[in-house]
PDB file of C-alpha atoms in Angstrom:
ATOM      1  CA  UNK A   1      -6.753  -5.618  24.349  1.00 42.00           C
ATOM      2  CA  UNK A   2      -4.989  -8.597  26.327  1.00 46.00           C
ATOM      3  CA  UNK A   3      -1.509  -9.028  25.495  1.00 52.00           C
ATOM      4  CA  UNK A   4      -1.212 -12.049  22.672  1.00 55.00           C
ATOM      5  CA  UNK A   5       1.748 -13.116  20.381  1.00 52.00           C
ATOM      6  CA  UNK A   6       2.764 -10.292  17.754  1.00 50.00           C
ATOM      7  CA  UNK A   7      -0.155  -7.683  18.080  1.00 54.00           C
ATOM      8  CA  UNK A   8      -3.160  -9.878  18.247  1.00 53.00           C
ATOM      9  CA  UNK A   9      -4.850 -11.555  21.686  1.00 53.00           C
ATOM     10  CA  UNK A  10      -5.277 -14.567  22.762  1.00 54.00           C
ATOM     11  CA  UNK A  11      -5.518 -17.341  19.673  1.00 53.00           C
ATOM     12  CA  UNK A  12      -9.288 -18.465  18.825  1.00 57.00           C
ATOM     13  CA  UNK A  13     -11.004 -15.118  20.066  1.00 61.00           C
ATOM     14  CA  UNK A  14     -13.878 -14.171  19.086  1.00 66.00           C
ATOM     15  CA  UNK A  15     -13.800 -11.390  15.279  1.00 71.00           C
ATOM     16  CA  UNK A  16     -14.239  -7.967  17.519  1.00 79.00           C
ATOM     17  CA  UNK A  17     -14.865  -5.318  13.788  1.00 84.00           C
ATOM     18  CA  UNK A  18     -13.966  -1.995  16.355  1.00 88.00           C
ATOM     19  CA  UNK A  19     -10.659  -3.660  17.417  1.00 86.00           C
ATOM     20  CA  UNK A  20      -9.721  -4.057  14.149  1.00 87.00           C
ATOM     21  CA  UNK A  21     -11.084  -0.785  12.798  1.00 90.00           C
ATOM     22  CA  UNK A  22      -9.214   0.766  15.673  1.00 91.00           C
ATOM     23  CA  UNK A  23      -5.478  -0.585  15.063  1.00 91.00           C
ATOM     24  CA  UNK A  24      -3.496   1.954  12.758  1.00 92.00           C
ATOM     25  CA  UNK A  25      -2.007  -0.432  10.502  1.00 91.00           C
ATOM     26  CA  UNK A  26      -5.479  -1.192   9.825  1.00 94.00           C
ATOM     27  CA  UNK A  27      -6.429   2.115   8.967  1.00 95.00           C
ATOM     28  CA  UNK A  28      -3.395   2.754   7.065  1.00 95.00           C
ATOM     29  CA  UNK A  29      -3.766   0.172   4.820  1.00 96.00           C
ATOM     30  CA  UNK A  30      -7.411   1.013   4.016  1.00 96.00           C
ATOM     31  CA  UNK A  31      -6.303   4.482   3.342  1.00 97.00           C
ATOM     32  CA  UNK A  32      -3.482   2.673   0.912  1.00 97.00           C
ATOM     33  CA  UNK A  33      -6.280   0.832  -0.703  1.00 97.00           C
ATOM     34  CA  UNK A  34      -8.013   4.410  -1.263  1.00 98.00           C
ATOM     35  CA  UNK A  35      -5.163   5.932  -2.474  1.00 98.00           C
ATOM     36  CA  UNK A  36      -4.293   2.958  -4.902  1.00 97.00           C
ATOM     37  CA  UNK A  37      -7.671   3.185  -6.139  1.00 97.00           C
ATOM     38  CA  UNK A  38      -7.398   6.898  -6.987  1.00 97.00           C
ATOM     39  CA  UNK A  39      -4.195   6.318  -8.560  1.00 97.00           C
ATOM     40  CA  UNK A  40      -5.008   3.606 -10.980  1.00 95.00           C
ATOM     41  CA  UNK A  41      -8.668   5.124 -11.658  1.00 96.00           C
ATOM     42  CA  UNK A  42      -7.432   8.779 -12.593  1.00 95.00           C
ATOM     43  CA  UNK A  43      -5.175   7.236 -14.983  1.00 95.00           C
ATOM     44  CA  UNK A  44      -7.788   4.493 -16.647  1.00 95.00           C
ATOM     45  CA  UNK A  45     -10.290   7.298 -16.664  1.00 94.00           C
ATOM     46  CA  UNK A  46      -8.040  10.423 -17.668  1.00 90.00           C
ATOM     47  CA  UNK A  47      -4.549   9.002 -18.542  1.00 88.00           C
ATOM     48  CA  UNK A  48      -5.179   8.718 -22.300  1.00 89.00           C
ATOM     49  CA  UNK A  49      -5.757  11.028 -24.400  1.00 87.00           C
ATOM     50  CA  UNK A  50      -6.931  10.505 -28.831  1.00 84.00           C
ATOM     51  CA  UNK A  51      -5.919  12.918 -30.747  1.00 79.00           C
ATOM     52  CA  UNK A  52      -8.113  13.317 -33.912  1.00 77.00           C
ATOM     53  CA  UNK A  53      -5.511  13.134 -36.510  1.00 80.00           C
ATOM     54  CA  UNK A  54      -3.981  10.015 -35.217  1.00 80.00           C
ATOM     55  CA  UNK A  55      -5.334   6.281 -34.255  1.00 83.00           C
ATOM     56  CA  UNK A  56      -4.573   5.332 -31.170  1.00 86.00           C
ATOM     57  CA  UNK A  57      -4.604   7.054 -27.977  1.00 88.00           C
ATOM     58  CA  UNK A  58      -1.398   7.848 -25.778  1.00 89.00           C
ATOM     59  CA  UNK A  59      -0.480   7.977 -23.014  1.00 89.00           C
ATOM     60  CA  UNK A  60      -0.954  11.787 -21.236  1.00 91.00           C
ATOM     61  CA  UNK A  61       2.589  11.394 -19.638  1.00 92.00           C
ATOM     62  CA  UNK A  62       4.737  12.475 -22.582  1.00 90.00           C
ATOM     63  CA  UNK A  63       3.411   9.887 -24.807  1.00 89.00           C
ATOM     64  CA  UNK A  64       4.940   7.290 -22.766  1.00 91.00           C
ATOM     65  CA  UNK A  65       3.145   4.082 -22.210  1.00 93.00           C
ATOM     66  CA  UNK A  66       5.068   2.441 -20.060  1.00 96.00           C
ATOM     67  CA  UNK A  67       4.282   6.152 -17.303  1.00 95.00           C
ATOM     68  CA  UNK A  68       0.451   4.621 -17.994  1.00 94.00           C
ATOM     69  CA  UNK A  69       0.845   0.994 -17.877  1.00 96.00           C
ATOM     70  CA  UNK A  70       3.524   1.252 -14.523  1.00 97.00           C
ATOM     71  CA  UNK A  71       1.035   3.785 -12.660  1.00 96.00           C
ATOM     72  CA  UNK A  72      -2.139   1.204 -13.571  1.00 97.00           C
ATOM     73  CA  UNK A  73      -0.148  -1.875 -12.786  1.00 97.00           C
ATOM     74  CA  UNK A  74       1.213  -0.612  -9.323  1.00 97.00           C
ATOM     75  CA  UNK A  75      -2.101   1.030  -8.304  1.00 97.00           C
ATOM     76  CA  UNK A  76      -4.024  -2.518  -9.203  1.00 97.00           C
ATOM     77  CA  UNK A  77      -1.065  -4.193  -7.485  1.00 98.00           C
ATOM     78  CA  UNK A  78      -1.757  -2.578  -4.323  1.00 97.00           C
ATOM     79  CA  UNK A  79      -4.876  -2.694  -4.159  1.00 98.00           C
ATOM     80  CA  UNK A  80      -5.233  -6.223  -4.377  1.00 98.00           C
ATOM     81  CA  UNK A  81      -2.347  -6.305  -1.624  1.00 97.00           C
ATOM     82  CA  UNK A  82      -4.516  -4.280   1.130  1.00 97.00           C
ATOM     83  CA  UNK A  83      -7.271  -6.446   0.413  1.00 97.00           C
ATOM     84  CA  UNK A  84      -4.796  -9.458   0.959  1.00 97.00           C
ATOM     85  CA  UNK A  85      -3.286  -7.972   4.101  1.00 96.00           C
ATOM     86  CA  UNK A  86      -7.077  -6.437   5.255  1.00 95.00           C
ATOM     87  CA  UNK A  87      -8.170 -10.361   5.320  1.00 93.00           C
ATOM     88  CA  UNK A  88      -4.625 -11.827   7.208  1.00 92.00           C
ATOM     89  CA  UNK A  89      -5.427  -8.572   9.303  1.00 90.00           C
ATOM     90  CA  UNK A  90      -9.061 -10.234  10.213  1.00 89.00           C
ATOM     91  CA  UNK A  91      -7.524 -13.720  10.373  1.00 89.00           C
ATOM     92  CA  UNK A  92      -4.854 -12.689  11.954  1.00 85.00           C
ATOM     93  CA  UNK A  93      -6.305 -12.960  15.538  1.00 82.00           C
ATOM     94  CA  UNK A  94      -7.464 -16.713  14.703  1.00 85.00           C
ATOM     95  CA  UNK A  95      -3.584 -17.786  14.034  1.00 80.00           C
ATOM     96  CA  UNK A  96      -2.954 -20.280  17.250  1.00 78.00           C
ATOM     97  CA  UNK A  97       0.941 -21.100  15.799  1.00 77.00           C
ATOM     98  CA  UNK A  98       3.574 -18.145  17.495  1.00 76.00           C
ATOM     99  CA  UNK A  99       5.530 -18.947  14.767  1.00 80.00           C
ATOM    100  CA  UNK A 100       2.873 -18.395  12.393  1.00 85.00           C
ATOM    101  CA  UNK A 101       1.838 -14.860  13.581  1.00 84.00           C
ATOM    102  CA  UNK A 102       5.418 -14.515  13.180  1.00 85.00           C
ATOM    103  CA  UNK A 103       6.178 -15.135   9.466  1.00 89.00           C
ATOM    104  CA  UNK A 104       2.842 -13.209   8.809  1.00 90.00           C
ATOM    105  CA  UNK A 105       4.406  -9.907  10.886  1.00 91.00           C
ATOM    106  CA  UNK A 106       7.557 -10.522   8.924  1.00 93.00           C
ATOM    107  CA  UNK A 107       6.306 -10.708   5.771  1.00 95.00           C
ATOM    108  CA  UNK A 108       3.982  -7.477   6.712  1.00 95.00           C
ATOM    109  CA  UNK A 109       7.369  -5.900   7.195  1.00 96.00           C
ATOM    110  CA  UNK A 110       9.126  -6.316   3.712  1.00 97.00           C
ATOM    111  CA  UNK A 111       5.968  -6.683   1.558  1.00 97.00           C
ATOM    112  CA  UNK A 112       4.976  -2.833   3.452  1.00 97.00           C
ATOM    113  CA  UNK A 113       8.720  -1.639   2.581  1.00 97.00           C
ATOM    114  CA  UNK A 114       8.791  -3.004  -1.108  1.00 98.00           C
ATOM    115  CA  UNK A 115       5.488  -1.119  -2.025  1.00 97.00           C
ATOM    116  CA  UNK A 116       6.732   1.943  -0.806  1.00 98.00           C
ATOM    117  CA  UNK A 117      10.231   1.223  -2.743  1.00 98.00           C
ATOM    118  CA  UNK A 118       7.623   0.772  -5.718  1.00 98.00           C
ATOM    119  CA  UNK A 119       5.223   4.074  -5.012  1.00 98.00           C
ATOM    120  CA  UNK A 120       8.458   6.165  -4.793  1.00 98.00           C
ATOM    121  CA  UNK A 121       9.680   4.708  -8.209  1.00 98.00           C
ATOM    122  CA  UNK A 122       6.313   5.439  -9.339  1.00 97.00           C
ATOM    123  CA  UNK A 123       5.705   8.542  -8.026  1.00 97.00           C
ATOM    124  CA  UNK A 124       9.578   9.468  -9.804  1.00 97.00           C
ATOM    125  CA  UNK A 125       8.801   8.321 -13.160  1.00 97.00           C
ATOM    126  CA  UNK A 126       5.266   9.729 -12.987  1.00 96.00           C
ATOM    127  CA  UNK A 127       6.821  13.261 -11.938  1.00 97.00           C
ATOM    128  CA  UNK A 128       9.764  12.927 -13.723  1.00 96.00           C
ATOM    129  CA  UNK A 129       7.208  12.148 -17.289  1.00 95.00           C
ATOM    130  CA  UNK A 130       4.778  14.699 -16.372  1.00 93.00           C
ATOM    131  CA  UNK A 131       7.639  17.108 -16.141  1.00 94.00           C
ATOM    132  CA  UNK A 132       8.620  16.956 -19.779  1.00 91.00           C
ATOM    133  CA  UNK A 133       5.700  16.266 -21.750  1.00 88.00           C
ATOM    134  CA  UNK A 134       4.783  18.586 -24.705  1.00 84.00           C
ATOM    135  CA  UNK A 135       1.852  21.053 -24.286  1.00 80.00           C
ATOM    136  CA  UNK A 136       1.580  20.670 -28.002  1.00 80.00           C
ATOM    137  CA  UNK A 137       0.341  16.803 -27.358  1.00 76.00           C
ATOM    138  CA  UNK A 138      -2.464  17.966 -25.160  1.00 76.00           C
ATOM    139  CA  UNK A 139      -3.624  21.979 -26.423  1.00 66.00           C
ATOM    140  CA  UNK A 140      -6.606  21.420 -24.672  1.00 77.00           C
ATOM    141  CA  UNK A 141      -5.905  20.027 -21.239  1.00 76.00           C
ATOM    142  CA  UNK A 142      -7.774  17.271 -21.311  1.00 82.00           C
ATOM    143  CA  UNK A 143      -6.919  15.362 -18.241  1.00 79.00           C
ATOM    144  CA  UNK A 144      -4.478  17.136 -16.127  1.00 87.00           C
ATOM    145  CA  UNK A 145      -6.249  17.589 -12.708  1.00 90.00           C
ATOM    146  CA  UNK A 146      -6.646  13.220 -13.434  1.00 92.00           C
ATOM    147  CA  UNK A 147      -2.522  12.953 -14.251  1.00 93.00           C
ATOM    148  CA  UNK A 148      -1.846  15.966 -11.277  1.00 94.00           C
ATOM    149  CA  UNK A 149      -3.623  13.819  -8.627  1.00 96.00           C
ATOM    150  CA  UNK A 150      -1.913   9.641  -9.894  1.00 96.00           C
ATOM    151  CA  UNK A 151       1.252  12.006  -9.102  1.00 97.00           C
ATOM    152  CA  UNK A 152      -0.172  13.248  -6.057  1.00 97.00           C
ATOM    153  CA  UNK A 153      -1.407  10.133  -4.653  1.00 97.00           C
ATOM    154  CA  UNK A 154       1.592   8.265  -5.796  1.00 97.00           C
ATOM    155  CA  UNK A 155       3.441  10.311  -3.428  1.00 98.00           C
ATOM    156  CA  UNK A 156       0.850  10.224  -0.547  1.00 98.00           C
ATOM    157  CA  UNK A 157       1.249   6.004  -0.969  1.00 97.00           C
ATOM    158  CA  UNK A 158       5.159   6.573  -0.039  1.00 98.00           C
ATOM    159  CA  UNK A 159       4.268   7.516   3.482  1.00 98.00           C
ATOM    160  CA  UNK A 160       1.195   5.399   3.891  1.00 97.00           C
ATOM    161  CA  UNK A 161       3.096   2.350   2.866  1.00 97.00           C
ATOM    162  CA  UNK A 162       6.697   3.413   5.290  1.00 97.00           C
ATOM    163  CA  UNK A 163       4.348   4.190   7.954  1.00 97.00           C
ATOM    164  CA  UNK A 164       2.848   0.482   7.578  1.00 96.00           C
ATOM    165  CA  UNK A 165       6.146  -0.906   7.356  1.00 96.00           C
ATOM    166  CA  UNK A 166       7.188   1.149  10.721  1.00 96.00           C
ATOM    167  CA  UNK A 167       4.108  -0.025  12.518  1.00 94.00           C
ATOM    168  CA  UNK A 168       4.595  -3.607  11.351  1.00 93.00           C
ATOM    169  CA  UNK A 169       8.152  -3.348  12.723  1.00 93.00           C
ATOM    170  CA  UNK A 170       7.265  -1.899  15.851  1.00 90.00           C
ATOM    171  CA  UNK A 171       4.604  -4.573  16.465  1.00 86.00           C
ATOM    172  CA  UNK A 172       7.564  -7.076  15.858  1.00 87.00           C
ATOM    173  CA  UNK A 173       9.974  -5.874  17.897  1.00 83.00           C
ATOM    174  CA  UNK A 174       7.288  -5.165  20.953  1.00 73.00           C
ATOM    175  CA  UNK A 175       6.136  -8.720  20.966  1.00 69.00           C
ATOM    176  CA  UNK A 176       9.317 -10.795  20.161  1.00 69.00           C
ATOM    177  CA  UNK A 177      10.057  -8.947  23.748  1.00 65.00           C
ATOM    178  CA  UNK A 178       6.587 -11.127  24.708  1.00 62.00           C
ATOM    179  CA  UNK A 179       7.917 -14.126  23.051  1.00 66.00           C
ATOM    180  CA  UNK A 180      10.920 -14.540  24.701  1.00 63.00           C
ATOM    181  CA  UNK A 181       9.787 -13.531  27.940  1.00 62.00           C
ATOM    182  CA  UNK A 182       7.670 -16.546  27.711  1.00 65.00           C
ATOM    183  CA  UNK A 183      10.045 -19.032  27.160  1.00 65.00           C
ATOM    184  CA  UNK A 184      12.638 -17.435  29.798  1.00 65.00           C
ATOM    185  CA  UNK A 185       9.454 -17.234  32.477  1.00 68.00           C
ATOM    186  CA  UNK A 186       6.689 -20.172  31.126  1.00 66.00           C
ATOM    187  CA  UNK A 187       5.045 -20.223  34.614  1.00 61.00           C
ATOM    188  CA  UNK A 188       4.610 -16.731  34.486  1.00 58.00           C
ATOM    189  CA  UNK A 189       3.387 -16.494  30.815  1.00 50.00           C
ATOM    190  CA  UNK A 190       0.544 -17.987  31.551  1.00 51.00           C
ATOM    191  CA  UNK A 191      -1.984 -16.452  33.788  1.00 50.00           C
TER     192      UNK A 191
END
């Protein structure tokens, strides 16, 4: 790939799919959209559990809706942010504006950090209300391999999410290099 303004070619390009399917901040954040997807699903599908005695159904991490609600919320969070960052990732080489591609690197940076800041909270509370839940609320075991793997992926999302934030840093500091060689060289820049 030619060398362009923060990780992308040259502006107006034509959409290559195998260059984009190639870059690892690409695949990262489709495996991020996987995980989030496991994450929220085990606990929509598996998370609560009815006990016939009582009403309403609770919440299989120590009767604590707010475990539930914070594991669905997150996971549905995130996924809607890879499919955000999955379309500026397609756009992305369409961006003419240096300054543009910039804020959009940038903002790949902190919104990468803050969801792993938010997976590790997750994955800590999850844990933390797994730990400590009764095995007199669930005799049966209804639903543990679905609350075992929210925890599991929670924790998986940590690393998916740093490494996206790493890679989106990297990208940054690599082409601000590019930037500012351009303005210190123009007649150089352009080939």
């Amino acid at each position: 790939m030619e060398g362009g303004a923060y990780g992308a070619g040259k502006a107006g390009g034509a959409f290559d799919p195998q260059t984009l399917v190639r870059q690892p901040h690409t695949i990262l954040r489709v495996v991020s959209w996987v995980f989030s997807i496991v994450v929220f699903g085990s606990i929509v599908n598996e998370g609560y559990l009815n006990n016939p005695s009582e009403e309403e159904e609770y919440c299989i991490y120590n009767r604590n809706p707010n475990a539930c609600n914070y594991g669905v919320t997150v996971g549905v969070l995130a996924f809607l942010t890879c499919l955000l960052y999955l379309a500026l990732d397609v756009y992305f080489p369409q961006i003419s504006s240096v300054k543009d591609r910039k804020k959009a690197v940038l903002s790949d940076i902190g919104v990468s950090a803050f969801w792993a800041f938010l997976w590790f909270v997750g994955f800590c509370f999850l844990a933390n209300q797994w730990q400590v839940s009764k095995p007199k609320d669930n005799p049966l075991n209804e639903g543990t391999d679905a609350a075992r793997a929210a925890i599991a992926f929670s924790f998986f999302s940590i690393f998916t999410w740093s490494l996206t934030a790493a890679l989106a840093m990297r990208r940054f500091k690599d082409l601000t290099f590019q930037e500012e060689y351009s303005t210190l060289f123009p007649a150089s820049a352009q080939p």
